[in-house]
PDB file of C-alpha atoms in Angstrom:
ATOM      1  CA  GLY A 295     -32.637  67.475 -51.221  1.00 80.00           C
ATOM      2  CA  ILE A 296     -29.906  64.914 -51.533  1.00 84.00           C
ATOM      3  CA  GLN A 297     -29.281  62.684 -48.511  1.00 90.00           C
ATOM      4  CA  VAL A 298     -25.816  61.535 -47.468  1.00 95.00           C
ATOM      5  CA  GLU A 299     -25.509  58.660 -45.015  1.00 97.00           C
ATOM      6  CA  GLN A 300     -22.248  57.450 -43.528  1.00 97.00           C
ATOM      7  CA  SER A 301     -21.575  54.228 -41.696  1.00 97.00           C
ATOM      8  CA  PRO A 302     -20.566  53.216 -39.166  1.00 97.00           C
ATOM      9  CA  PRO A 303     -21.094  56.304 -36.965  1.00 96.00           C
ATOM     10  CA  ASP A 304     -18.280  55.223 -34.639  1.00 96.00           C
ATOM     11  CA  LEU A 305     -15.354  52.862 -35.008  1.00 96.00           C
ATOM     12  CA  ILE A 306     -12.649  51.781 -32.575  1.00 97.00           C
ATOM     13  CA  LEU A 307      -9.576  50.044 -33.951  1.00 95.00           C
ATOM     14  CA  GLN A 308      -6.359  48.636 -32.641  1.00 97.00           C
ATOM     15  CA  GLU A 309      -3.289  50.159 -34.250  1.00 97.00           C
ATOM     16  CA  GLY A 310      -2.351  48.199 -37.361  1.00 97.00           C
ATOM     17  CA  ALA A 311      -5.902  47.113 -38.202  1.00 97.00           C
ATOM     18  CA  ASN A 312      -7.687  47.851 -41.472  1.00 97.00           C
ATOM     19  CA  SER A 313     -11.083  49.516 -41.859  1.00 96.00           C
ATOM     20  CA  THR A 314     -13.705  50.428 -44.431  1.00 98.00           C
ATOM     21  CA  LEU A 315     -15.944  53.478 -44.145  1.00 98.00           C
ATOM     22  CA  ARG A 316     -19.040  53.766 -46.306  1.00 98.00           C
ATOM     23  CA  CYS A 317     -20.937  56.712 -47.781  1.00 98.00           C
ATOM     24  CA  ASN A 318     -24.336  56.288 -49.432  1.00 97.00           C
ATOM     25  CA  PHE A 319     -26.021  59.113 -51.323  1.00 94.00           C
ATOM     26  CA  SER A 320     -29.540  59.424 -52.635  1.00 90.00           C
ATOM     27  CA  ASP A 321     -29.010  61.044 -56.035  1.00 88.00           C
ATOM     28  CA  SER A 322     -26.497  61.218 -58.868  1.00 85.00           C
ATOM     29  CA  VAL A 323     -23.615  63.483 -57.929  1.00 85.00           C
ATOM     30  CA  ASN A 324     -20.945  65.404 -59.800  1.00 83.00           C
ATOM     31  CA  ASN A 325     -18.531  65.872 -56.941  1.00 88.00           C
ATOM     32  CA  LEU A 326     -17.647  63.642 -54.024  1.00 93.00           C
ATOM     33  CA  GLN A 327     -14.917  64.359 -51.527  1.00 94.00           C
ATOM     34  CA  TRP A 328     -13.623  62.578 -48.444  1.00 97.00           C
ATOM     35  CA  PHE A 329     -12.264  64.661 -45.564  1.00 96.00           C
ATOM     36  CA  HIS A 330     -10.510  63.938 -42.298  1.00 96.00           C
ATOM     37  CA  GLN A 331     -11.306  66.384 -39.504  1.00 94.00           C
ATOM     38  CA  ASN A 332      -8.432  66.500 -37.064  1.00 86.00           C
ATOM     39  CA  PRO A 333      -8.818  67.118 -33.315  1.00 82.00           C
ATOM     40  CA  TRP A 334      -8.225  70.848 -33.908  1.00 82.00           C
ATOM     41  CA  GLY A 335     -11.219  71.014 -36.224  1.00 85.00           C
ATOM     42  CA  GLN A 336      -9.558  71.424 -39.591  1.00 86.00           C
ATOM     43  CA  LEU A 337     -11.003  69.551 -42.534  1.00 91.00           C
ATOM     44  CA  ILE A 338      -8.225  67.957 -44.539  1.00 92.00           C
ATOM     45  CA  ASN A 339      -8.916  66.861 -48.095  1.00 91.00           C
ATOM     46  CA  LEU A 340      -8.287  63.165 -48.609  1.00 96.00           C
ATOM     47  CA  PHE A 341      -9.804  62.502 -52.025  1.00 95.00           C
ATOM     48  CA  TYR A 342     -11.766  64.208 -54.769  1.00 93.00           C
ATOM     49  CA  ILE A 343     -13.456  61.139 -56.243  1.00 94.00           C
ATOM     50  CA  PRO A 344     -16.792  61.505 -58.081  1.00 92.00           C
ATOM     51  CA  SER A 345     -16.108  58.104 -59.659  1.00 93.00           C
ATOM     52  CA  GLY A 346     -13.441  55.430 -59.877  1.00 96.00           C
ATOM     53  CA  THR A 347     -10.659  54.470 -57.503  1.00 97.00           C
ATOM     54  CA  LYS A 348      -7.757  56.462 -56.060  1.00 97.00           C
ATOM     55  CA  GLN A 349      -4.973  55.615 -53.660  1.00 97.00           C
ATOM     56  CA  ASN A 350      -2.750  57.760 -51.483  1.00 96.00           C
ATOM     57  CA  GLY A 351      -0.394  55.830 -49.264  1.00 97.00           C
ATOM     58  CA  ARG A 352      -2.359  53.794 -46.736  1.00 97.00           C
ATOM     59  CA  LEU A 353      -5.638  55.327 -47.842  1.00 98.00           C
ATOM     60  CA  SER A 354      -7.699  54.486 -50.870  1.00 98.00           C
ATOM     61  CA  ALA A 355     -11.200  55.328 -52.025  1.00 98.00           C
ATOM     62  CA  THR A 356     -13.663  53.931 -54.495  1.00 98.00           C
ATOM     63  CA  THR A 357     -16.844  55.563 -55.768  1.00 97.00           C
ATOM     64  CA  VAL A 358     -19.437  53.579 -57.709  1.00 96.00           C
ATOM     65  CA  ALA A 359     -21.528  56.444 -59.005  1.00 92.00           C
ATOM     66  CA  THR A 360     -24.142  54.237 -60.693  1.00 92.00           C
ATOM     67  CA  GLU A 361     -24.874  52.521 -57.367  1.00 95.00           C
ATOM     68  CA  ARG A 362     -24.585  55.739 -55.341  1.00 95.00           C
ATOM     69  CA  TYR A 363     -21.951  54.819 -52.811  1.00 97.00           C
ATOM     70  CA  SER A 364     -18.343  55.460 -51.968  1.00 98.00           C
ATOM     71  CA  LEU A 365     -15.904  53.563 -49.753  1.00 98.00           C
ATOM     72  CA  LEU A 366     -12.839  54.801 -47.908  1.00 98.00           C
ATOM     73  CA  TYR A 367     -10.261  52.181 -46.979  1.00 98.00           C
ATOM     74  CA  ILE A 368      -7.689  52.734 -44.253  1.00 97.00           C
ATOM     75  CA  SER A 369      -4.967  50.105 -44.021  1.00 97.00           C
ATOM     76  CA  SER A 370      -2.477  49.558 -41.208  1.00 97.00           C
ATOM     77  CA  SER A 371      -4.180  52.234 -39.117  1.00 97.00           C
ATOM     78  CA  GLN A 372      -2.128  54.549 -36.904  1.00 96.00           C
ATOM     79  CA  THR A 373      -3.129  56.607 -33.880  1.00 95.00           C
ATOM     80  CA  THR A 374      -2.780  59.733 -36.007  1.00 93.00           C
ATOM     81  CA  ASP A 375      -5.643  58.461 -38.164  1.00 95.00           C
ATOM     82  CA  SER A 376      -8.032  59.177 -35.287  1.00 94.00           C
ATOM     83  CA  GLY A 377     -10.656  61.836 -35.888  1.00 94.00           C
ATOM     84  CA  VAL A 378     -13.854  62.236 -37.848  1.00 97.00           C
ATOM     85  CA  TYR A 379     -14.105  61.228 -41.493  1.00 98.00           C
ATOM     86  CA  PHE A 380     -16.656  63.059 -43.611  1.00 97.00           C
ATOM     87  CA  CYS A 381     -18.045  62.288 -47.017  1.00 97.00           C
ATOM     88  CA  ALA A 382     -19.482  65.247 -48.931  1.00 95.00           C
ATOM     89  CA  VAL A 383     -21.262  65.359 -52.281  1.00 93.00           C
ATOM     90  CA  ALA A 384     -22.327  68.081 -54.703  1.00 88.00           C
ATOM     91  CA  LEU A 385     -24.717  68.422 -57.575  1.00 81.00           C
ATOM     92  CA  TYR A 386     -24.125  70.681 -60.557  1.00 71.00           C
ATOM     93  CA  ASN A 387     -27.775  71.770 -60.524  1.00 73.00           C
ATOM     94  CA  GLN A 388     -27.333  72.977 -56.955  1.00 73.00           C
ATOM     95  CA  GLY A 389     -24.409  75.246 -57.681  1.00 72.00           C
ATOM     96  CA  GLY A 390     -21.778  72.758 -56.662  1.00 75.00           C
ATOM     97  CA  LYS A 391     -22.238  73.235 -52.921  1.00 81.00           C
ATOM     98  CA  LEU A 392     -21.026  70.325 -50.808  1.00 87.00           C
ATOM     99  CA  ILE A 393     -23.580  68.463 -48.713  1.00 91.00           C
ATOM    100  CA  PHE A 394     -21.946  66.625 -45.827  1.00 94.00           C
ATOM    101  CA  GLY A 395     -22.798  63.375 -44.141  1.00 95.00           C
ATOM    102  CA  GLN A 396     -22.802  63.088 -40.365  1.00 95.00           C
ATOM    103  CA  GLY A 397     -19.331  61.582 -40.291  1.00 96.00           C
ATOM    104  CA  THR A 398     -17.639  58.476 -38.925  1.00 97.00           C
ATOM    105  CA  GLU A 399     -15.676  58.995 -35.714  1.00 96.00           C
ATOM    106  CA  LEU A 400     -12.585  56.800 -35.749  1.00 96.00           C
ATOM    107  CA  SER A 401     -10.485  56.073 -32.702  1.00 96.00           C
ATOM    108  CA  VAL A 402      -7.249  54.126 -33.150  1.00 96.00           C
ATOM    109  CA  LYS A 403      -5.820  52.702 -29.927  1.00 96.00           C
ATOM    110  CA  PRO A 404      -2.080  52.024 -29.479  1.00 94.00           C
TER     111      PRO A 404
ATOM    112  CA  GLU B1085       0.928  77.610 -51.768  1.00 65.00           C
ATOM    113  CA  ALA B1086      -0.840  79.274 -48.853  1.00 81.00           C
ATOM    114  CA  GLY B1087      -4.094  77.711 -47.720  1.00 93.00           C
ATOM    115  CA  VAL B1088      -7.362  79.321 -46.707  1.00 96.00           C
ATOM    116  CA  ALA B1089      -6.715  81.774 -43.879  1.00 96.00           C
ATOM    117  CA  GLN B1090      -9.274  82.561 -41.189  1.00 97.00           C
ATOM    118  CA  SER B1091      -9.352  84.784 -38.145  1.00 97.00           C
ATOM    119  CA  PRO B1092      -9.927  84.928 -35.298  1.00 97.00           C
ATOM    120  CA  ARG B1093      -9.389  81.292 -34.375  1.00 95.00           C
ATOM    121  CA  TYR B1094     -11.364  81.548 -31.152  1.00 96.00           C
ATOM    122  CA  LYS B1095     -13.978  83.971 -29.888  1.00 98.00           C
ATOM    123  CA  ILE B1096     -16.137  84.054 -26.774  1.00 98.00           C
ATOM    124  CA  ILE B1097     -18.975  86.591 -26.652  1.00 98.00           C
ATOM    125  CA  GLU B1098     -22.123  87.150 -24.655  1.00 98.00           C
ATOM    126  CA  LYS B1099     -25.517  86.635 -26.246  1.00 97.00           C
ATOM    127  CA  ARG B1100     -26.848  89.666 -28.089  1.00 97.00           C
ATOM    128  CA  GLN B1101     -23.308  90.876 -28.843  1.00 98.00           C
ATOM    129  CA  SER B1102     -21.889  90.953 -32.363  1.00 98.00           C
ATOM    130  CA  VAL B1103     -18.939  89.141 -33.911  1.00 98.00           C
ATOM    131  CA  ALA B1104     -17.183  89.157 -37.275  1.00 98.00           C
ATOM    132  CA  PHE B1105     -15.054  86.502 -38.927  1.00 98.00           C
ATOM    133  CA  TRP B1106     -12.615  87.074 -41.759  1.00 98.00           C
ATOM    134  CA  CYS B1107     -11.517  84.727 -44.525  1.00 98.00           C
ATOM    135  CA  ASN B1108      -8.820  84.972 -47.179  1.00 97.00           C
ATOM    136  CA  PRO B1109      -9.211  82.195 -49.773  1.00 96.00           C
ATOM    137  CA  ILE B1110      -6.477  80.492 -51.750  1.00 95.00           C
ATOM    138  CA  SER B1111      -5.110  82.862 -54.374  1.00 94.00           C
ATOM    139  CA  GLY B1112      -7.024  82.648 -57.634  1.00 92.00           C
ATOM    140  CA  HIS B1113     -10.008  80.802 -56.219  1.00 94.00           C
ATOM    141  CA  ALA B1114     -13.209  82.305 -57.539  1.00 93.00           C
ATOM    142  CA  THR B1115     -15.617  80.415 -55.292  1.00 93.00           C
ATOM    143  CA  LEU B1116     -15.803  81.010 -51.553  1.00 95.00           C
ATOM    144  CA  TYR B1117     -18.006  79.224 -49.018  1.00 95.00           C
ATOM    145  CA  TRP B1118     -18.948  79.778 -45.379  1.00 97.00           C
ATOM    146  CA  TYR B1119     -20.026  76.681 -43.459  1.00 97.00           C
ATOM    147  CA  GLN B1120     -21.333  76.339 -39.914  1.00 97.00           C
ATOM    148  CA  GLN B1121     -20.431  73.208 -37.959  1.00 96.00           C
ATOM    149  CA  ILE B1122     -22.207  72.502 -34.701  1.00 95.00           C
ATOM    150  CA  LEU B1123     -20.498  70.029 -32.385  1.00 90.00           C
ATOM    151  CA  GLY B1124     -21.217  66.437 -33.410  1.00 89.00           C
ATOM    152  CA  GLN B1125     -22.650  67.337 -36.808  1.00 91.00           C
ATOM    153  CA  GLY B1126     -21.392  67.702 -40.343  1.00 93.00           C
ATOM    154  CA  PRO B1127     -20.770  71.205 -41.729  1.00 94.00           C
ATOM    155  CA  LYS B1128     -23.767  73.061 -43.146  1.00 94.00           C
ATOM    156  CA  LEU B1129     -23.438  75.623 -45.945  1.00 94.00           C
ATOM    157  CA  LEU B1130     -24.408  79.160 -44.939  1.00 97.00           C
ATOM    158  CA  ILE B1131     -23.451  81.093 -48.059  1.00 96.00           C
ATOM    159  CA  GLN B1132     -21.576  80.582 -51.325  1.00 94.00           C
ATOM    160  CA  PHE B1133     -19.961  83.327 -53.409  1.00 94.00           C
ATOM    161  CA  GLN B1134     -18.804  83.181 -57.002  1.00 92.00           C
ATOM    162  CA  ASN B1135     -16.339  86.081 -57.263  1.00 91.00           C
ATOM    163  CA  ASN B1136     -18.274  88.832 -55.433  1.00 87.00           C
ATOM    164  CA  GLY B1137     -21.769  87.561 -56.248  1.00 92.00           C
ATOM    165  CA  VAL B1138     -23.929  85.370 -54.013  1.00 94.00           C
ATOM    166  CA  VAL B1139     -24.748  81.956 -55.508  1.00 91.00           C
ATOM    167  CA  ASP B1140     -26.589  80.405 -52.568  1.00 91.00           C
ATOM    168  CA  ASP B1141     -27.605  81.870 -49.213  1.00 95.00           C
ATOM    169  CA  SER B1142     -30.718  79.786 -48.681  1.00 92.00           C
ATOM    170  CA  GLN B1143     -29.587  78.536 -45.258  1.00 93.00           C
ATOM    171  CA  LEU B1144     -28.229  81.829 -43.963  1.00 96.00           C
ATOM    172  CA  PRO B1145     -30.348  83.224 -41.068  1.00 95.00           C
ATOM    173  CA  LYS B1146     -30.580  86.633 -42.638  1.00 95.00           C
ATOM    174  CA  ASP B1147     -32.171  88.300 -39.631  1.00 96.00           C
ATOM    175  CA  ARG B1148     -28.869  88.009 -37.762  1.00 97.00           C
ATOM    176  CA  PHE B1149     -26.195  86.776 -40.181  1.00 98.00           C
ATOM    177  CA  SER B1150     -24.627  88.733 -43.025  1.00 98.00           C
ATOM    178  CA  ALA B1151     -21.676  88.114 -45.310  1.00 97.00           C
ATOM    179  CA  GLU B1152     -19.877  90.026 -47.996  1.00 96.00           C
ATOM    180  CA  ARG B1153     -17.075  89.562 -50.481  1.00 95.00           C
ATOM    181  CA  LEU B1154     -16.681  93.058 -51.865  1.00 82.00           C
ATOM    182  CA  LYS B1155     -13.696  92.698 -54.188  1.00 86.00           C
ATOM    183  CA  GLY B1156     -14.090  89.027 -54.974  1.00 85.00           C
ATOM    184  CA  VAL B1157     -11.233  88.003 -52.690  1.00 92.00           C
ATOM    185  CA  ASP B1158     -11.534  88.362 -48.891  1.00 96.00           C
ATOM    186  CA  SER B1159     -14.821  87.760 -47.148  1.00 97.00           C
ATOM    187  CA  THR B1160     -16.351  88.601 -43.787  1.00 98.00           C
ATOM    188  CA  LEU B1161     -19.175  86.846 -41.972  1.00 98.00           C
ATOM    189  CA  LYS B1162     -21.004  88.807 -39.272  1.00 98.00           C
ATOM    190  CA  ILE B1163     -23.448  87.732 -36.599  1.00 98.00           C
ATOM    191  CA  GLN B1164     -25.537  90.379 -34.864  1.00 97.00           C
ATOM    192  CA  PRO B1165     -27.069  89.803 -32.382  1.00 97.00           C
ATOM    193  CA  ALA B1166     -25.618  86.430 -31.414  1.00 97.00           C
ATOM    194  CA  LYS B1167     -27.711  83.688 -29.823  1.00 97.00           C
ATOM    195  CA  LEU B1168     -26.595  80.754 -27.701  1.00 97.00           C
ATOM    196  CA  GLU B1169     -27.348  78.356 -30.564  1.00 96.00           C
ATOM    197  CA  ASP B1170     -24.814  80.168 -32.766  1.00 97.00           C
ATOM    198  CA  SER B1171     -22.024  78.486 -30.804  1.00 97.00           C
ATOM    199  CA  ALA B1172     -20.230  76.520 -33.508  1.00 97.00           C
ATOM    200  CA  VAL B1173     -17.171  76.408 -35.710  1.00 96.00           C
ATOM    201  CA  TYR B1174     -17.385  78.688 -38.733  1.00 97.00           C
ATOM    202  CA  LEU B1175     -15.457  77.221 -41.633  1.00 96.00           C
ATOM    203  CA  CYS B1176     -14.401  79.119 -44.717  1.00 97.00           C
ATOM    204  CA  ALA B1177     -13.573  77.202 -47.881  1.00 95.00           C
ATOM    205  CA  SER B1178     -12.611  77.996 -51.442  1.00 94.00           C
ATOM    206  CA  SER B1179     -12.337  76.346 -54.844  1.00 91.00           C
ATOM    207  CA  LEU B1180     -11.038  77.376 -58.252  1.00 89.00           C
ATOM    208  CA  GLN B1181     -14.487  77.449 -59.764  1.00 78.00           C
ATOM    209  CA  GLN B1182     -18.017  76.613 -58.750  1.00 69.00           C
ATOM    210  CA  LEU B1183     -18.214  73.157 -60.257  1.00 72.00           C
ATOM    211  CA  GLY B1184     -15.998  70.136 -60.547  1.00 69.00           C
ATOM    212  CA  ASN B1185     -13.119  71.305 -58.369  1.00 79.00           C
ATOM    213  CA  THR B1186     -11.693  70.253 -55.045  1.00 86.00           C
ATOM    214  CA  ILE B1187     -12.884  72.447 -52.159  1.00 89.00           C
ATOM    215  CA  TYR B1188     -10.279  73.433 -49.559  1.00 92.00           C
ATOM    216  CA  PHE B1189     -11.116  74.434 -45.982  1.00 94.00           C
ATOM    217  CA  GLY B1190      -9.487  76.794 -43.533  1.00 95.00           C
ATOM    218  CA  GLU B1191      -8.805  75.931 -39.896  1.00 93.00           C
ATOM    219  CA  GLY B1192     -12.096  77.416 -38.755  1.00 95.00           C
ATOM    220  CA  SER B1193     -13.182  80.049 -36.257  1.00 96.00           C
ATOM    221  CA  TRP B1194     -14.541  78.630 -33.002  1.00 96.00           C
ATOM    222  CA  LEU B1195     -17.380  80.714 -31.535  1.00 97.00           C
ATOM    223  CA  THR B1196     -18.767  80.288 -28.048  1.00 97.00           C
ATOM    224  CA  VAL B1197     -21.806  82.374 -27.091  1.00 98.00           C
ATOM    225  CA  VAL B1198     -22.447  82.562 -23.335  1.00 97.00           C
TER     226      VAL B1198
END
């Protein structure tokens, strides 16, 4: 099956710093989403981005489908950005189910 | 617009007991998913419904887990009998259709088996 690898596994930042999270996947995908899991466990949609670039405030994401990777950029990080960031991909020939990576745990210090 | 609703939020049971979780997807969403997330790992799909039909249940431990979506809206996930390794967060999610749509998650149901 498709493999999803995220890096780094852990990241500690000082408030105000920028960061880049990476997601590599082993096959062509038709759906790619980035999520933020808050301390209460809820998965919050950040981006639906099977290809191209999107921006939402301090967050932006880029997926290069031909090279099988996606990047999530966080600028001017805040303590509320802390949590686990997941990348998840789906294939049409597998019914569209999302396959998740192991996540990147981000801690932003004041 | 209301999000995906789940209940109960927290449940503690003894091993070999049974438990049921309920999910109400976003209105109009045809596809419903149940995921299991063990602490420190990414969510793993247990079962996927398209309306009231099962699309994928390949990772559902069918000897103890069951799920249904009788009228194509609400869904229940049952575990009987529970094992210690079933301690996890059970996440329900929904999307408009099976392919090419954003998937939205509920807050999850936290299960502890003691």
